[in-house]
Short mmCIF file of C-alpha atoms in Angstrom, two decimals:
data_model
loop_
_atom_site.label_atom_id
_atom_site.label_comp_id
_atom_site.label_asym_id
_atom_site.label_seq_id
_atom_site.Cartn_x
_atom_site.Cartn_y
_atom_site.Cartn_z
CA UNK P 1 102.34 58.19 80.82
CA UNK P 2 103.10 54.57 82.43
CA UNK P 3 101.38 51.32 81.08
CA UNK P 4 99.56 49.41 83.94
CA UNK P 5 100.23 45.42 83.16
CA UNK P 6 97.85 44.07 85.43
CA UNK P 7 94.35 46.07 83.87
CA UNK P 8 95.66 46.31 80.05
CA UNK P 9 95.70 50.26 80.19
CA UNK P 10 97.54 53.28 79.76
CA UNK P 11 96.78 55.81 82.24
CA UNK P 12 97.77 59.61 81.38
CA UNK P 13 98.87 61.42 84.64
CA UNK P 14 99.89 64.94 82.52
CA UNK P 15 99.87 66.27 79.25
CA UNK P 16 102.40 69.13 77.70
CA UNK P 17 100.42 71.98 76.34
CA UNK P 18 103.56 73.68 75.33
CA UNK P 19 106.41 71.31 74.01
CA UNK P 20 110.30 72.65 73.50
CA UNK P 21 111.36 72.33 69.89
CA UNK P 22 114.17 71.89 67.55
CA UNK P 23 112.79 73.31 64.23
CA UNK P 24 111.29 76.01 62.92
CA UNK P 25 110.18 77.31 59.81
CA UNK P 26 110.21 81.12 60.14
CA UNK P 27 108.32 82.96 57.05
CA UNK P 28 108.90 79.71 55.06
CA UNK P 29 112.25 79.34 55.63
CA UNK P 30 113.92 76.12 57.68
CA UNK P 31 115.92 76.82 60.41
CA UNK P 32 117.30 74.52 63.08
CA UNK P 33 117.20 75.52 66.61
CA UNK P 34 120.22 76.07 69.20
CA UNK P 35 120.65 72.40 70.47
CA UNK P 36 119.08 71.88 73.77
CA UNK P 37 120.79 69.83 76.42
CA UNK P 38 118.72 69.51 79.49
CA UNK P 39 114.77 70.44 79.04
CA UNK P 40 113.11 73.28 80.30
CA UNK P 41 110.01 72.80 82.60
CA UNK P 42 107.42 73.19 80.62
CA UNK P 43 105.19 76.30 80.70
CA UNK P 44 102.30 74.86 81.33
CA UNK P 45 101.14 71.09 82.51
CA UNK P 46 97.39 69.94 82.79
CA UNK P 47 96.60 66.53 84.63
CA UNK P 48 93.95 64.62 83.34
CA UNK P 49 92.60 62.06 85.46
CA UNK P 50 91.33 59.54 83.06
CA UNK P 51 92.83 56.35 81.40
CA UNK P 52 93.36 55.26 77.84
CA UNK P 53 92.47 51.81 77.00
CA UNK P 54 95.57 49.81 75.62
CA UNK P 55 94.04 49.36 72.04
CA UNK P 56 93.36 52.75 71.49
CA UNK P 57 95.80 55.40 69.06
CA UNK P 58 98.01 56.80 71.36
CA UNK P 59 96.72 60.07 72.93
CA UNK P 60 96.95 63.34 70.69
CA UNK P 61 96.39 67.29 71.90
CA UNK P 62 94.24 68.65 69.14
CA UNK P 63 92.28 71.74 69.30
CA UNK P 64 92.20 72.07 73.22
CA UNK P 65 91.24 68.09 73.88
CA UNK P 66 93.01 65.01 74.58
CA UNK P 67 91.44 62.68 71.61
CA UNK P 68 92.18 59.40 71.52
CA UNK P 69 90.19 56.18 69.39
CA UNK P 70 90.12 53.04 68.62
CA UNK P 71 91.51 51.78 65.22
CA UNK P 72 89.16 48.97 63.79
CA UNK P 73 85.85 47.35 64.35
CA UNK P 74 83.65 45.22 63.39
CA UNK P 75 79.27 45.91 63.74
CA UNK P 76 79.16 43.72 66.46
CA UNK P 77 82.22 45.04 68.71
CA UNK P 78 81.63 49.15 67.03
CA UNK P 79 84.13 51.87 67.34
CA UNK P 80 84.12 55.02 69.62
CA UNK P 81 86.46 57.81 69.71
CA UNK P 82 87.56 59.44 73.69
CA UNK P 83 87.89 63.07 73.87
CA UNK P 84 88.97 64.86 77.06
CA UNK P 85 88.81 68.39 77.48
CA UNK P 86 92.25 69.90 78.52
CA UNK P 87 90.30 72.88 80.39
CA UNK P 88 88.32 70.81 82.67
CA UNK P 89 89.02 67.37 82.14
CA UNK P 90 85.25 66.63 81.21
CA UNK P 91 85.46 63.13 79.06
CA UNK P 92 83.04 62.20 76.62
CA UNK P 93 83.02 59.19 74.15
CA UNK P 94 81.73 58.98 70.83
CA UNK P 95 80.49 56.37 68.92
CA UNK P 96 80.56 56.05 65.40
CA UNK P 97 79.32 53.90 62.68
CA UNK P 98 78.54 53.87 59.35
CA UNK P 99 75.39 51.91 58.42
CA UNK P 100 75.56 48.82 56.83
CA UNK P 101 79.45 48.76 57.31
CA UNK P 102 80.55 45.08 58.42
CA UNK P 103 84.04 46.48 59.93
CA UNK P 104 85.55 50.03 59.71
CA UNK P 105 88.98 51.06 59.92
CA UNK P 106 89.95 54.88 61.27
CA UNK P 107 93.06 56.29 60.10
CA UNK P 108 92.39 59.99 62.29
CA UNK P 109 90.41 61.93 63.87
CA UNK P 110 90.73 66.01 64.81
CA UNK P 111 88.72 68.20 67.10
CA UNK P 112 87.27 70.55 64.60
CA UNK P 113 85.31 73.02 67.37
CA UNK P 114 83.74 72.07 70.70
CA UNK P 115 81.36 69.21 70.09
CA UNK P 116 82.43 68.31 66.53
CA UNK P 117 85.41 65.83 65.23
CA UNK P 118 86.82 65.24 61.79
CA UNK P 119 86.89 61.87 60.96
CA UNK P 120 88.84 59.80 58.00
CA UNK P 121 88.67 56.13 57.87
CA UNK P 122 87.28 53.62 55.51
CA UNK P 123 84.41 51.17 55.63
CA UNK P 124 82.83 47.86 54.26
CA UNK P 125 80.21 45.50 53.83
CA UNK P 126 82.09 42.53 52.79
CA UNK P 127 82.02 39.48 55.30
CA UNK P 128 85.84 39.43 55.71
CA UNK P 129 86.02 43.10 56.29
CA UNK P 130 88.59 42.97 59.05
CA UNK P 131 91.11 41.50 56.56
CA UNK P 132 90.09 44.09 54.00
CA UNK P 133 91.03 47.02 55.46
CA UNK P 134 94.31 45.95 57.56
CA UNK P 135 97.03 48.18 56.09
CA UNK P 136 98.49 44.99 54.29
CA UNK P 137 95.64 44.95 52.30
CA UNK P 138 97.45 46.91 48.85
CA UNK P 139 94.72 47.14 46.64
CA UNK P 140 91.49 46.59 48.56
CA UNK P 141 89.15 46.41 45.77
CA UNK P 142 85.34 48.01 45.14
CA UNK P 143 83.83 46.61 48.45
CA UNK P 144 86.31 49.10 50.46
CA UNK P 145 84.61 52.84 50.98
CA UNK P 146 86.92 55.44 51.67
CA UNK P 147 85.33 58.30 53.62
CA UNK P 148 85.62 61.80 55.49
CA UNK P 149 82.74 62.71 58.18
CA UNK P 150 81.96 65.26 60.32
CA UNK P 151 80.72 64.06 63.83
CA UNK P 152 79.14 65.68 66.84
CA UNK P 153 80.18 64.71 70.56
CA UNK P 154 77.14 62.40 70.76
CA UNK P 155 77.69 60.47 67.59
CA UNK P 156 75.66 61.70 64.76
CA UNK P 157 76.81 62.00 61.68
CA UNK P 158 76.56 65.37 59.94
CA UNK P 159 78.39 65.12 56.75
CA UNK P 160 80.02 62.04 55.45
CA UNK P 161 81.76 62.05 51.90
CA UNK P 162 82.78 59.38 49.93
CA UNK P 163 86.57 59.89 48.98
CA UNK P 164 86.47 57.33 46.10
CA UNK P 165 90.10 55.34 45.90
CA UNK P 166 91.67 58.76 47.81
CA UNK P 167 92.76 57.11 51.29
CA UNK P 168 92.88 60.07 53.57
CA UNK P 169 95.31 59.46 56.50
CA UNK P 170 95.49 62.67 58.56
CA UNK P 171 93.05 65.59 59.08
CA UNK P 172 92.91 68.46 60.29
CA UNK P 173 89.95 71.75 60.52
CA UNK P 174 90.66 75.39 59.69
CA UNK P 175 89.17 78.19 61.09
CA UNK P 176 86.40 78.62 58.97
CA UNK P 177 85.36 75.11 59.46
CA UNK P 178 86.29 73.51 56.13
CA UNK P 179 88.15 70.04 56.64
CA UNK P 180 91.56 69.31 55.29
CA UNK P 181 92.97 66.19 54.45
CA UNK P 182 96.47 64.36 53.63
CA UNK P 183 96.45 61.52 51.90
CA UNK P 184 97.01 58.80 49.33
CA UNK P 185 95.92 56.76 46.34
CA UNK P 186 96.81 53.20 46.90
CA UNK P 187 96.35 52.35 43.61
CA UNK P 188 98.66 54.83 42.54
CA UNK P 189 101.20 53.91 44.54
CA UNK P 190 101.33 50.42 43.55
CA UNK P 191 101.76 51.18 39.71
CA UNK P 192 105.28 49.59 38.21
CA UNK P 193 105.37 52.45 36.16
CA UNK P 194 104.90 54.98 38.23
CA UNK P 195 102.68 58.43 37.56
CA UNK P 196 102.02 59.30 41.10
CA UNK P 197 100.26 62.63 40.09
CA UNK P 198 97.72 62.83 42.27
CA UNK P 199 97.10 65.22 44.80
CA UNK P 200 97.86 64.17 48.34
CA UNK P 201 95.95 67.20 49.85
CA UNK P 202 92.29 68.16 49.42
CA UNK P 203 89.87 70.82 51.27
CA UNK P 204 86.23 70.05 51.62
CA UNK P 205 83.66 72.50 52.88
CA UNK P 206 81.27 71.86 56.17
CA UNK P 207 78.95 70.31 53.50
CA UNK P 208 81.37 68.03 51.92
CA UNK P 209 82.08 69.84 48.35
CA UNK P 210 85.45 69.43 47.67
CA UNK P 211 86.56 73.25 47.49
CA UNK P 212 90.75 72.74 46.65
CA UNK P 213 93.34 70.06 45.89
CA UNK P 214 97.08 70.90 46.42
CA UNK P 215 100.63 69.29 46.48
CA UNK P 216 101.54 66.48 43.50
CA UNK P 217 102.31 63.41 44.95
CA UNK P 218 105.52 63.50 42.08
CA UNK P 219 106.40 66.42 43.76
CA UNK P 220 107.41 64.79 47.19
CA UNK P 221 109.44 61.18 45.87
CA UNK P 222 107.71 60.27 42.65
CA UNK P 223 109.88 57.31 41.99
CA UNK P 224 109.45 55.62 45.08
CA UNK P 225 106.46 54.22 46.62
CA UNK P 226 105.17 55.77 49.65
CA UNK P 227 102.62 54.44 52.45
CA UNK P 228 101.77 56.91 55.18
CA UNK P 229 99.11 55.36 56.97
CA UNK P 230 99.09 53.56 61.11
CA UNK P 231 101.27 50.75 61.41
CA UNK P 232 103.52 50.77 58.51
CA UNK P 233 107.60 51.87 57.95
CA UNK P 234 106.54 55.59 56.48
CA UNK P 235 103.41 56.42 59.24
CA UNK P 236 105.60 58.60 61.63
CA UNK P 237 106.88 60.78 58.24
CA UNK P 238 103.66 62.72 57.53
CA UNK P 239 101.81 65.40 59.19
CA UNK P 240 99.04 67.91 58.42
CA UNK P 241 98.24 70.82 60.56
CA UNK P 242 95.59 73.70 60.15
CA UNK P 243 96.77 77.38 61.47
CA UNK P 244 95.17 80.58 61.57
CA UNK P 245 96.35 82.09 58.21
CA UNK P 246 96.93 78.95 56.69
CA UNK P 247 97.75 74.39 56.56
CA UNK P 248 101.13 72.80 56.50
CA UNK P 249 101.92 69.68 55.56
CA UNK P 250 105.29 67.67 56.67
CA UNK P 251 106.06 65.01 54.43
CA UNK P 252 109.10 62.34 54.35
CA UNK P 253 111.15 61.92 51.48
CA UNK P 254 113.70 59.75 52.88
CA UNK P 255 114.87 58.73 56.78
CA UNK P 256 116.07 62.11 57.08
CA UNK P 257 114.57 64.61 54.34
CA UNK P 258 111.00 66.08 54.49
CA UNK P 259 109.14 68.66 52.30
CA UNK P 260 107.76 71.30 54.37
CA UNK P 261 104.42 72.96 52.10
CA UNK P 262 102.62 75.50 53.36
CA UNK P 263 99.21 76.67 51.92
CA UNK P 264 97.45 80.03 51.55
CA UNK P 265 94.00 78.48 51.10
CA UNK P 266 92.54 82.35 49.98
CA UNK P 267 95.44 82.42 46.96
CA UNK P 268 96.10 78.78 46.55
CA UNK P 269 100.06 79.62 46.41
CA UNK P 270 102.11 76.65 48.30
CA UNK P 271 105.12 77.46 49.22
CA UNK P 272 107.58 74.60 49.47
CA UNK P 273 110.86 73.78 51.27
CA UNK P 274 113.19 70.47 51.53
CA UNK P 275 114.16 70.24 55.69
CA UNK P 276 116.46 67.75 57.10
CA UNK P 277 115.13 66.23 60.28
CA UNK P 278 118.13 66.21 63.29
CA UNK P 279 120.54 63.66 63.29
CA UNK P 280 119.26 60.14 64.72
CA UNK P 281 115.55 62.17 65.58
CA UNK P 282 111.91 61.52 63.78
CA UNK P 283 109.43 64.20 63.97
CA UNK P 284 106.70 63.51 66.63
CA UNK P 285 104.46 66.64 66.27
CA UNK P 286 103.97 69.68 64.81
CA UNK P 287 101.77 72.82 65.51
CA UNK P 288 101.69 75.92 63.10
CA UNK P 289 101.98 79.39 65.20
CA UNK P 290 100.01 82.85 64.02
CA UNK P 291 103.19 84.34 63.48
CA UNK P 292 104.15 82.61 60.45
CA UNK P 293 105.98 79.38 61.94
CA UNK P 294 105.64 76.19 62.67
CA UNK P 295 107.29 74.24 65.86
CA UNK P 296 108.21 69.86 65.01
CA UNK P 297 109.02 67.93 68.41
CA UNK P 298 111.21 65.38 67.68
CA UNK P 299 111.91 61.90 68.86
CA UNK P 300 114.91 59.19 69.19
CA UNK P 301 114.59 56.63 66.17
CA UNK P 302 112.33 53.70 66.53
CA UNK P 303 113.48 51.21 69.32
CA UNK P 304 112.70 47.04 68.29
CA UNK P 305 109.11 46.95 68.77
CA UNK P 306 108.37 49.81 66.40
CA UNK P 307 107.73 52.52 69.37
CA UNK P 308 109.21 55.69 69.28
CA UNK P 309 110.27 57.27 72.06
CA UNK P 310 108.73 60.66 72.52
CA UNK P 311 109.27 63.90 74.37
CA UNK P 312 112.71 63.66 74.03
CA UNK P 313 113.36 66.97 71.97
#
């Protein structure tokens, strides 16, 4: 992936379907990989012959696509999301907007099935919305909506729930369709006194009922405040990730402690681990495996300019 100074965009020559890894949970239980010195080639490698604008999230493998978006908009500028099919390389864009919104903000989107993404972000229909919803905005007030939708590949809008003062930051679809989300209560978070006993993960169905909530927010660092979302200290330290059989959710607690939960959405049990992250290494992704484990990439510690090096673990 090189950055082209001249045209303002990053153009993607190959993505890694299959990443090595230094961390595995096997049947719920951490354990740390042999240490790797020199990487493997990679099983497989798929070009795709299309360019990300420089504005846009960096690019994400989700469900088979590339997906990639922009972050904020206002009605007269809009927001669209870029998918690109890993198969075939086909490239479609979506646009998205909720009506009457003066700006939106999108904190992710996920490839639920061919033709359909998850999308969390907030909305609203104040004049200064742009100011509203950067991520320096603590305690937005009433005019900010908080919202989950599910979208097709040519924009429309199929379900769209309002998520009250819940923030959700990332998403993710099971199997049977249902959406998943990780997130937070900003409100919550700001408290002096702090109760923190929300919960940070919910399940809504295709038709936007929520079916399940899960995980305490006391239960990962009740004492200190936490703020997952783009663009602030905490956003590489959280992670949500839908699997066959069940979700998993990585969580920081500190620079080098996470809580690993893993949830059986037919029994509602979540089972729950502390993990310590490599020495001088954040995690960078993480995909949940049919045979009861879960892979994290890892990455060298944020460089002075807030970028993380990646694909180097």
């Amino acid at each position: 992936m090189v950055i082209n100074p001249k045209v303002g965009r990053i153009a993607t020559t190959a993505v890694t379907v299959v990443v090595v890894v230094t961390l595995a949970f096997v049947l719920g239980r951490p354990t740390r990989a042999k240490a790797v010195g020199r990487l493997p080639a990679p099983w497989r490698s798929v070009s795709i012959p299309v360019a990300f604008t420089r504005g846009a999230t960096f690019p994400i493998v989700d469900n088979g696509y590339v997906v990639s978006f922009l972050r904020m908009g206002t009605a007269a500028t809009g927001i669209s999301i870029r998918v690109v099919s890993i198969e075939n390389s086909a490239e479609t864009i979506i646009p998205i907007w909720i009506k009457g919104a003066t700006a939106m903000r999108l904190e992710q989107v996920s490839v639920a099935s061919p033709g359909l993404v998850v999308v969390a972000g907030s909305f609203t229909v104040s004049p200064d919305g742009l100011e509203r919803l950067q991520p320096s905005m603590v305690s937005p007030g009433g005019e900010v909506t908080h919202f989950l939708a599910r979208v097709s590949f040519s924009g429309d809008i199929a379900t769209v729930v309002n998520l009250g003062q819940y923030t959700a930051e990332r998403t993710c679809a099971s199997v049977d369709g249902n959406m998943w989300t990780l997130g937070q209560v900003r409100e919550e978070e700001v408290k002096t006194t702090p109760a923190r006993n929300y919960f940070m993960v919910r399940e809504y169905g295709q038709d936007g009922v929520l079916l399940g909530q899960y995980l305490r927010r006391n239960v990962v660092s009740g004492a200190v405040a936490r703020d997952y979302r783009s663009k602030t200290p905490n956003s590489r330290a959280a992670f949500l990730v839908c699997g066959e059989q069940s979700v998993g959710v990585l969580v920081g607690q500190s620079l080098s402690k996470f809580l690993w939960a893993e949830i059986n959405p037919l029994s509602g049990e979540v089972r729950r681990e502390v993990v310590s992250s490599p020495k001088g290494l954040v995690p960078t992704g993480l995909a949940l495996m049919p045979n009861d484990a879960v892979y994290a990439s890892f990455g060298t510690l944020p460089v002075p300019a807030g970028a993380t090096r990646r694909g180097q673990w």
